[in-house]
Tab-separated table of C-alpha atoms in Angstrom:
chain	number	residue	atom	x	y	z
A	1	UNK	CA	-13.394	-10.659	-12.455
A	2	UNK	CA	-15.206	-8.599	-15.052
A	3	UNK	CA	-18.519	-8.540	-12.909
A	4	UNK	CA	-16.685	-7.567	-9.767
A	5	UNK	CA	-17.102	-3.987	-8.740
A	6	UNK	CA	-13.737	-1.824	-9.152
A	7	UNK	CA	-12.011	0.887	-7.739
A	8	UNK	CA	-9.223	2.869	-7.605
A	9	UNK	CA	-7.520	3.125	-4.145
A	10	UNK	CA	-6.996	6.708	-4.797
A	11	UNK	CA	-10.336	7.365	-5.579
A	12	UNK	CA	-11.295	5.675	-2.077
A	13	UNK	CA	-8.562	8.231	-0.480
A	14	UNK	CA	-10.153	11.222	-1.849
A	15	UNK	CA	-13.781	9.575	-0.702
A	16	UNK	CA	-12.690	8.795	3.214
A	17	UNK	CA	-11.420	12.699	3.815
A	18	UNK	CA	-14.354	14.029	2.433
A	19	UNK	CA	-16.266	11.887	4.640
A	20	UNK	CA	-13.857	12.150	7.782
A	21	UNK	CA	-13.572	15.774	7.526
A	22	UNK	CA	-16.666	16.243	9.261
A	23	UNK	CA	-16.283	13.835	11.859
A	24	UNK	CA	-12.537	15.656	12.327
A	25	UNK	CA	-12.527	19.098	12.800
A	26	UNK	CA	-8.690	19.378	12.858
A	27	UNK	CA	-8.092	17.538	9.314
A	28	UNK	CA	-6.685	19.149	7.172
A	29	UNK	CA	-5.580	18.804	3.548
A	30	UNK	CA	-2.618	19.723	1.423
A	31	UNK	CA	-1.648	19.014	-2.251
A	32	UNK	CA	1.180	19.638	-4.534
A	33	UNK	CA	-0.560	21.073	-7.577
A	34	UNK	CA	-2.433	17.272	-8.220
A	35	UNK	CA	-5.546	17.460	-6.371
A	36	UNK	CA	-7.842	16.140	-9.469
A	37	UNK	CA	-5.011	12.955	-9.630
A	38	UNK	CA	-4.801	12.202	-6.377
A	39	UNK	CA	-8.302	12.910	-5.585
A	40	UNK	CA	-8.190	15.510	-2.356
A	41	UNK	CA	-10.032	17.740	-4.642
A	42	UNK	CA	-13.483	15.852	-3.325
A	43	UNK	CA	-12.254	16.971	0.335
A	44	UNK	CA	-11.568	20.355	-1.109
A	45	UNK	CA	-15.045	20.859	-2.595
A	46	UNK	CA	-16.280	20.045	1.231
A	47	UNK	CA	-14.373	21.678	2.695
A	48	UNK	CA	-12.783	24.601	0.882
A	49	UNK	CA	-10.738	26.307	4.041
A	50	UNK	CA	-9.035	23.204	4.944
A	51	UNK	CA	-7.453	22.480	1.863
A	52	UNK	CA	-4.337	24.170	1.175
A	53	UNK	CA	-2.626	23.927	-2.424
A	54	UNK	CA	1.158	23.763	-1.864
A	55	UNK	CA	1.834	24.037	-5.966
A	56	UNK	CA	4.682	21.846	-7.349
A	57	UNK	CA	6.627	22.189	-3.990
A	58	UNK	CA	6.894	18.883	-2.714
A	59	UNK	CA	9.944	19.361	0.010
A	60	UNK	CA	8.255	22.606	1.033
A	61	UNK	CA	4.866	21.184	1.199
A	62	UNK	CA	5.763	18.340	4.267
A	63	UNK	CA	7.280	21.112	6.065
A	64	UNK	CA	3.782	23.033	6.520
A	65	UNK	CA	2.413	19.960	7.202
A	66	UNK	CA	4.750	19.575	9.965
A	67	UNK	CA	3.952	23.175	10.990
A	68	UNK	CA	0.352	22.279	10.878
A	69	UNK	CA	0.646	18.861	13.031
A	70	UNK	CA	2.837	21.328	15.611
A	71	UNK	CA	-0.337	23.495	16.354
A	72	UNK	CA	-2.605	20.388	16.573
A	73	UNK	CA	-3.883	19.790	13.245
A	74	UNK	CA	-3.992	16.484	11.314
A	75	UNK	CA	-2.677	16.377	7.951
A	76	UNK	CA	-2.832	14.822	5.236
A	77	UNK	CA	0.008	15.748	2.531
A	78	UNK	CA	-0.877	14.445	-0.593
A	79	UNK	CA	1.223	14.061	-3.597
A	80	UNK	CA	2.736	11.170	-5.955
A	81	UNK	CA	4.498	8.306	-4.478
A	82	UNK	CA	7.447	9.181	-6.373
A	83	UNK	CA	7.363	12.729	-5.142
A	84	UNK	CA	5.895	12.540	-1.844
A	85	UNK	CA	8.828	9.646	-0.749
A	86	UNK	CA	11.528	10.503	-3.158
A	87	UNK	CA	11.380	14.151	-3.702
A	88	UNK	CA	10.526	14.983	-0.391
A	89	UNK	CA	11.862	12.247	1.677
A	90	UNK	CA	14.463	14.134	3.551
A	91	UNK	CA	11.851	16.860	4.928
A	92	UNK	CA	9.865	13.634	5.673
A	93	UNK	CA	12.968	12.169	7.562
A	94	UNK	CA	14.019	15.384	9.325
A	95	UNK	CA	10.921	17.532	9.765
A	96	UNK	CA	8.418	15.155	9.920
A	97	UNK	CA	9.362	11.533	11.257
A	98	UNK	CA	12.105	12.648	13.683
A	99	UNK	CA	10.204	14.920	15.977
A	100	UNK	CA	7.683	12.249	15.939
A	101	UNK	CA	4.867	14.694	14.505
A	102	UNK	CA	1.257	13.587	13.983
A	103	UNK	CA	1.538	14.114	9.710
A	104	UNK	CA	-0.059	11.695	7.374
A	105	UNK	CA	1.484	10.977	4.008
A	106	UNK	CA	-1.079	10.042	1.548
A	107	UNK	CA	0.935	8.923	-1.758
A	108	UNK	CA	-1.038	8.114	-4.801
A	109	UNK	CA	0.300	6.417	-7.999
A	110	UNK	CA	2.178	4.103	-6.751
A	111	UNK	CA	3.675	1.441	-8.734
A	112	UNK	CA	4.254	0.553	-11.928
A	113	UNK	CA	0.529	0.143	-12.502
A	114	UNK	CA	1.128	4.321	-13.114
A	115	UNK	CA	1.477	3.076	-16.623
A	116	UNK	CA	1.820	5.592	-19.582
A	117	UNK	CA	3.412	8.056	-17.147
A	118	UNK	CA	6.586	5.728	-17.141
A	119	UNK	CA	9.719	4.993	-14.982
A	120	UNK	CA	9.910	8.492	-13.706
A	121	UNK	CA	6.662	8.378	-12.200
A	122	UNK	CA	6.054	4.575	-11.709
A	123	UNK	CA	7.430	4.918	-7.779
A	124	UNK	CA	8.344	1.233	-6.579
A	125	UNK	CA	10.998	2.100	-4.130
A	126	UNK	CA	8.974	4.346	-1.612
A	127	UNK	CA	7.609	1.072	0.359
A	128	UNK	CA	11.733	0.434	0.987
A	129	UNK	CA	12.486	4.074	1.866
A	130	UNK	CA	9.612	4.995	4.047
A	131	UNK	CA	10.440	1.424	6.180
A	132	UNK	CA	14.139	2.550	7.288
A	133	UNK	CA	12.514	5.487	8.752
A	134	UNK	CA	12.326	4.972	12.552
A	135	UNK	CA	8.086	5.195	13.804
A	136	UNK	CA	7.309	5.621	10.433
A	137	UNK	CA	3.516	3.252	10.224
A	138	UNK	CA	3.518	1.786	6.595
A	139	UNK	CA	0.439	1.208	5.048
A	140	UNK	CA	-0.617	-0.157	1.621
A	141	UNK	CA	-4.440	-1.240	1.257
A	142	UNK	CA	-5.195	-4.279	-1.719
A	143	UNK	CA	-9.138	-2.270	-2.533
A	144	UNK	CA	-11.420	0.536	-1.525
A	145	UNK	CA	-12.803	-0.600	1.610
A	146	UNK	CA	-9.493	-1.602	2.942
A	147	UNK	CA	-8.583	2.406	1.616
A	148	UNK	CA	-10.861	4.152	3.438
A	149	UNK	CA	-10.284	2.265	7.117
A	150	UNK	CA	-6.901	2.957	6.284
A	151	UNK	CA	-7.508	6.404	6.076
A	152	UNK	CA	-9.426	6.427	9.441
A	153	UNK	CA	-6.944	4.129	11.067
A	154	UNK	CA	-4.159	7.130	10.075
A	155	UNK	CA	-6.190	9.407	11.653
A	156	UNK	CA	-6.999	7.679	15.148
A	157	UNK	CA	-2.658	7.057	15.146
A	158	UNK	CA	-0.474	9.199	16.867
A	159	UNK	CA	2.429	9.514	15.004
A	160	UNK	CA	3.489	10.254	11.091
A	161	UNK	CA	1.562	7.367	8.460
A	162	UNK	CA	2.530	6.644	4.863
A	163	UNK	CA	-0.154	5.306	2.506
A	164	UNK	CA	0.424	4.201	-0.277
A	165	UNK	CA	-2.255	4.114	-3.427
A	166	UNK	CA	-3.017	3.721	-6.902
A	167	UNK	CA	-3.901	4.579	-10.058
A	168	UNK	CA	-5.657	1.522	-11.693
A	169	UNK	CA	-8.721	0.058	-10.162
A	170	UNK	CA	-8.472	-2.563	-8.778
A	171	UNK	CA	-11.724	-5.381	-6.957
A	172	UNK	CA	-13.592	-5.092	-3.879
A	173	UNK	CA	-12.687	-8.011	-1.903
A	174	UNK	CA	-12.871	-6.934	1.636
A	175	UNK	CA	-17.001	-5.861	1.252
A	176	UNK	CA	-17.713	-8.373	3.890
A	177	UNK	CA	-19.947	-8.215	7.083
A	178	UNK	CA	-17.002	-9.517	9.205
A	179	UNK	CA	-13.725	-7.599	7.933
A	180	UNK	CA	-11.897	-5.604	10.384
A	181	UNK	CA	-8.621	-2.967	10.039
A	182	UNK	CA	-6.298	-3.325	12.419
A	183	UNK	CA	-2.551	-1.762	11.721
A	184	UNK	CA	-0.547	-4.050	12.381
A	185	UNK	CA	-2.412	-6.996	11.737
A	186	UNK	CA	-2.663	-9.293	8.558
A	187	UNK	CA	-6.055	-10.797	7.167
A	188	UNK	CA	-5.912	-14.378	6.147
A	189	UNK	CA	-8.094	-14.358	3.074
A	190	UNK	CA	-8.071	-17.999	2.244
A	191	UNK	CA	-6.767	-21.642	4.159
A	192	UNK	CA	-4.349	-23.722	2.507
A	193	UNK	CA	-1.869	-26.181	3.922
A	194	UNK	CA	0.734	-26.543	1.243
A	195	UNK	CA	2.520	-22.970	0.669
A	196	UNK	CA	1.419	-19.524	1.945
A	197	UNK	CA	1.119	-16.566	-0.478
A	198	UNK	CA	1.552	-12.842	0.967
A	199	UNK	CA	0.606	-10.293	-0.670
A	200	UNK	CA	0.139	-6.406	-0.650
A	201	UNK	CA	-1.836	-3.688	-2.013
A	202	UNK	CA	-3.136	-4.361	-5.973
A	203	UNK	CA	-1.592	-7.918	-5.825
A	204	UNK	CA	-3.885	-9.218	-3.543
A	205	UNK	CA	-7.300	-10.160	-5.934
A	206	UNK	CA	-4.718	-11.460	-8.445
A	207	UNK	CA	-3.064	-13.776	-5.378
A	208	UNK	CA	-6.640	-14.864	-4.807
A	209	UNK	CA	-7.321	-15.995	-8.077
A	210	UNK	CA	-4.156	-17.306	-8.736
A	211	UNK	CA	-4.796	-19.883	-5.291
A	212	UNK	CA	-7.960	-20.986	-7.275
A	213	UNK	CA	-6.243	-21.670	-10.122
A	214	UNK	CA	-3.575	-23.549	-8.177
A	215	UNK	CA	-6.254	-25.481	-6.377
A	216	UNK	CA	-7.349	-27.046	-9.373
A	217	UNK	CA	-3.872	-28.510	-9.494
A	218	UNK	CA	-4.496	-29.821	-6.548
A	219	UNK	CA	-2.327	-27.332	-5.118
A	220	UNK	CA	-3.519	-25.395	-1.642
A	221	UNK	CA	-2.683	-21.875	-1.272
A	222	UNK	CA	-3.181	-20.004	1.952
A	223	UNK	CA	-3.506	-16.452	0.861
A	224	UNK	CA	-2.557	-14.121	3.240
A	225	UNK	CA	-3.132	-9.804	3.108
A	226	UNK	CA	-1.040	-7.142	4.613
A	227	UNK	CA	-2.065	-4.111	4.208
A	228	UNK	CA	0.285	-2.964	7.474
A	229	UNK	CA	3.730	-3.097	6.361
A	230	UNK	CA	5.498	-1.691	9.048
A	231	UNK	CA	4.757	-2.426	11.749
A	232	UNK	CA	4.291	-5.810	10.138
A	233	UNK	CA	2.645	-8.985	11.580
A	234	UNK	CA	5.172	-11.306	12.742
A	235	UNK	CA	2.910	-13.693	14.838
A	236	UNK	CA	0.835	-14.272	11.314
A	237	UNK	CA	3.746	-14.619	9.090
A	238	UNK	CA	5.658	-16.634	11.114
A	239	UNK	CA	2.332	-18.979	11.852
A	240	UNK	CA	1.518	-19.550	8.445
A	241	UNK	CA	5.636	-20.070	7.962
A	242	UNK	CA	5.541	-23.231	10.098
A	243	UNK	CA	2.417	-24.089	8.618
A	244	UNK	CA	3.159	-24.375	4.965
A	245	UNK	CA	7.010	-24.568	5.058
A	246	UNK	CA	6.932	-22.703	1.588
A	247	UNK	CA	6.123	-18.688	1.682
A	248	UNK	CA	5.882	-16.969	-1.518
A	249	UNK	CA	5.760	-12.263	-1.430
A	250	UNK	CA	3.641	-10.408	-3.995
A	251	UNK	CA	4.029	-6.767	-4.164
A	252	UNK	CA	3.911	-3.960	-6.549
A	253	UNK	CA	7.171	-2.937	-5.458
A	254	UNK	CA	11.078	-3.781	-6.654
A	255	UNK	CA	11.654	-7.094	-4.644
A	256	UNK	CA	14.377	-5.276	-2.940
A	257	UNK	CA	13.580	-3.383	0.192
A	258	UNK	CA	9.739	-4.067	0.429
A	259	UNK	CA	7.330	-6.447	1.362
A	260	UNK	CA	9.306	-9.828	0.722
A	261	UNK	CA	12.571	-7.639	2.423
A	262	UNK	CA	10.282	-7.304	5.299
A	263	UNK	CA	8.879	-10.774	5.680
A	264	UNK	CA	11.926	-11.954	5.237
A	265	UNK	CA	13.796	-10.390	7.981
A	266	UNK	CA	11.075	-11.779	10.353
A	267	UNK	CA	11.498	-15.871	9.184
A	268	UNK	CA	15.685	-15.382	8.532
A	269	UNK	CA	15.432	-14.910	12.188
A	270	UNK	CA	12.793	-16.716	13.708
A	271	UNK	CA	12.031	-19.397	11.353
A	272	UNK	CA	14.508	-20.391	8.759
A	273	UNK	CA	11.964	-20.902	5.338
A	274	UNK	CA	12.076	-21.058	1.863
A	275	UNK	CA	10.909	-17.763	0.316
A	276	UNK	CA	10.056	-16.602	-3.396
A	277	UNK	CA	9.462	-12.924	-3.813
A	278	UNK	CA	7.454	-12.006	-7.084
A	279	UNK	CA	7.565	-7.892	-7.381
A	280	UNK	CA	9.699	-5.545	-9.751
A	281	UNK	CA	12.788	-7.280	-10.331
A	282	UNK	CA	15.764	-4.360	-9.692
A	283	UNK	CA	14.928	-3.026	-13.201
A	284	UNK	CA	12.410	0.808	-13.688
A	285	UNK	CA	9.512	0.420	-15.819
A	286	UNK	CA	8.464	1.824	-18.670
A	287	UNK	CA	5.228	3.330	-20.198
A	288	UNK	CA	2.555	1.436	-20.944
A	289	UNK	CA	-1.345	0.732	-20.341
A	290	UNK	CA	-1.538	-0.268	-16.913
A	291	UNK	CA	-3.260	-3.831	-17.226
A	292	UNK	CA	-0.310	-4.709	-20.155
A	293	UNK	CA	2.615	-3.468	-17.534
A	294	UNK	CA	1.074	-5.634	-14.861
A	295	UNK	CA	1.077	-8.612	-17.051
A	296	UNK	CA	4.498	-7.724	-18.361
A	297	UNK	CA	6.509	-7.538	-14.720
A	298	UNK	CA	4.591	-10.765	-13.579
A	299	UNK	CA	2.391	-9.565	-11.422
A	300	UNK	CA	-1.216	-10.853	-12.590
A	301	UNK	CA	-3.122	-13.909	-11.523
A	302	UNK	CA	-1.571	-16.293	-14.585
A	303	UNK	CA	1.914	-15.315	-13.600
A	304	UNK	CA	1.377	-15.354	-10.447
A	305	UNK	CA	0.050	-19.050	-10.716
A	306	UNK	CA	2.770	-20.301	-12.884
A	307	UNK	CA	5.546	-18.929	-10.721
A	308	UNK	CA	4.079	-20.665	-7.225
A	309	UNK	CA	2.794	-23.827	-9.170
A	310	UNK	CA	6.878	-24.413	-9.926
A	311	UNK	CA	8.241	-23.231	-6.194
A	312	UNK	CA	5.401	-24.978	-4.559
A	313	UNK	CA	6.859	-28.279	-6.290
């Protein structure tokens, strides 16, 4: 995929406030000291007033933000994933989610794709926390355009969001004429008959090229995107469930708690099926260049490939 455009998620975060912030005159944006990481700073150079640094104040930080969202205002608190869901995660319990206020959680540097920053920073619990949280939407785009509807999808819901983005850049795949966000709704990116694959956030392009490489074994791979965690899409999941009879989970997440957790509350129940879930494997990570830690916790295209081609058996 060396020819195929690339781009950070957070860099497509940064890019959709600057460009909603017009459109929104009520948006506003807060940071926790890491404006040039998580990219707000482009939204701060638009639109100076409406950016407030919080410093390194996480827990404080979601309780303006819940201040803000009292009065009317949208916003966006920005921060690590780490410290934006594990830091701050009571304030985003009891200030935030529990009165039901209109804040958006925008939490960059997720996963372990963090790399050289290491365990401490490489966040892959915050999908699992932020779903026990009751009306909390869960949100995790797989590429830039699929980022920046996101962001505008946040905005147009009542109610506190939590998106989730990344570090490493990762393909366009959504750049086409007919693609459509909708929360709660999957996106089937490719047909197959023989087991289903889905995946969320920067596994997505490496599900899709894994199902090529599958085909040529003559196995087919329905590949399947959810970018809406929670609320997720049952009627998809469990359709492609009955379809295939096999369902494999790819996340950048620890397998417990997450997207697999999720997917697999909705078949245990509905439609007893045979599930694989490829993510972090209860273990932290460690520092590393980003490319060489996804390869390493099994969550590129060859890995992917070899680990279906032996459950889809």
């Amino acid at each position: 995929m060396s020819d195929v455009k690339k781009i950070a998620t957070r860099e497509s975060y940064g890019n959709a406030l600057a460009e909603l912030g017009a459109e929104f005159e009520n948006l506003v944006v807060l940071d926790a000291d890491l404006a040039a990481a998580t990219k707000t700073g482009v939204f701060k150079k638009a639109f100076p007033d409406r950016h407030i640094d919080c410093g390194i104040a996480e827990c404080n930080m979601m309780g303006i933000a819940a201040g803000l969202a009292a009065t009317g205002k949208i916003p966006f608190a920005s921060s690590f994933a780490m410290f934006a869901a594990g830091r701050a995660f009571e304030q985003v319990r009891n200030s935030i989610a529990y009165p039901q206020l209109n804040v958006k959680i925008g939490a960059t540097h997720a996963g372990i794709s963090v790399g050289e920053d290491g365990a401490t920073h490489q966040c892959n619990e915050d999908i699992a926390l932020m779903r026990t949280i009751p009306g909390m939407v869960v949100i995790n785009p797989s590429d830039d355009v699929e980022a920046k509807a996101a962001v505008r999808a946040a905005i147009e819901h009542e109610g506190p969001v939590y998106l989730r983005f990344g570090r490493l850049a990762v393909p366009v795949i959504n750049d086409k004429p007919d693609y459509k966000f909708e929360l709660g709704k999957g996106v089937v990116l490719r047909e197959g008959k023989d087991v289903t694959i889905i995946a969320t956030g920067l596994p997505v392009s490496e599900c899709l090229a894994a199902a090529e490489k599958l085909a040529a074994d003559g196995i087919d791979a329905k590949v399947i995107n959810i970018h809406t965690i929670k609320p997720l899409d049952e009627e998809l999941v469990l359709a492609a469930a009955k379809e295939t009879g096999k369902v494999v989970t790819v996340e950048e997440h620890s397998v417990i708690g997450g997207l697999g957790s999720a997917v697999c509350d909705v078949l245990s129940e509905k439609c007893p099926t045979k599930v694989m879930k490829i993510g972090i494997n209860d273990t932290f990570g460690e520092s590393g260049p980003a490319v060489e830690l996804v390869k390493k916790y099994g969550l590129d295209a060859d890995s992917i490939y070899a680990k279906v081609k032996e459950f889809a058996k």
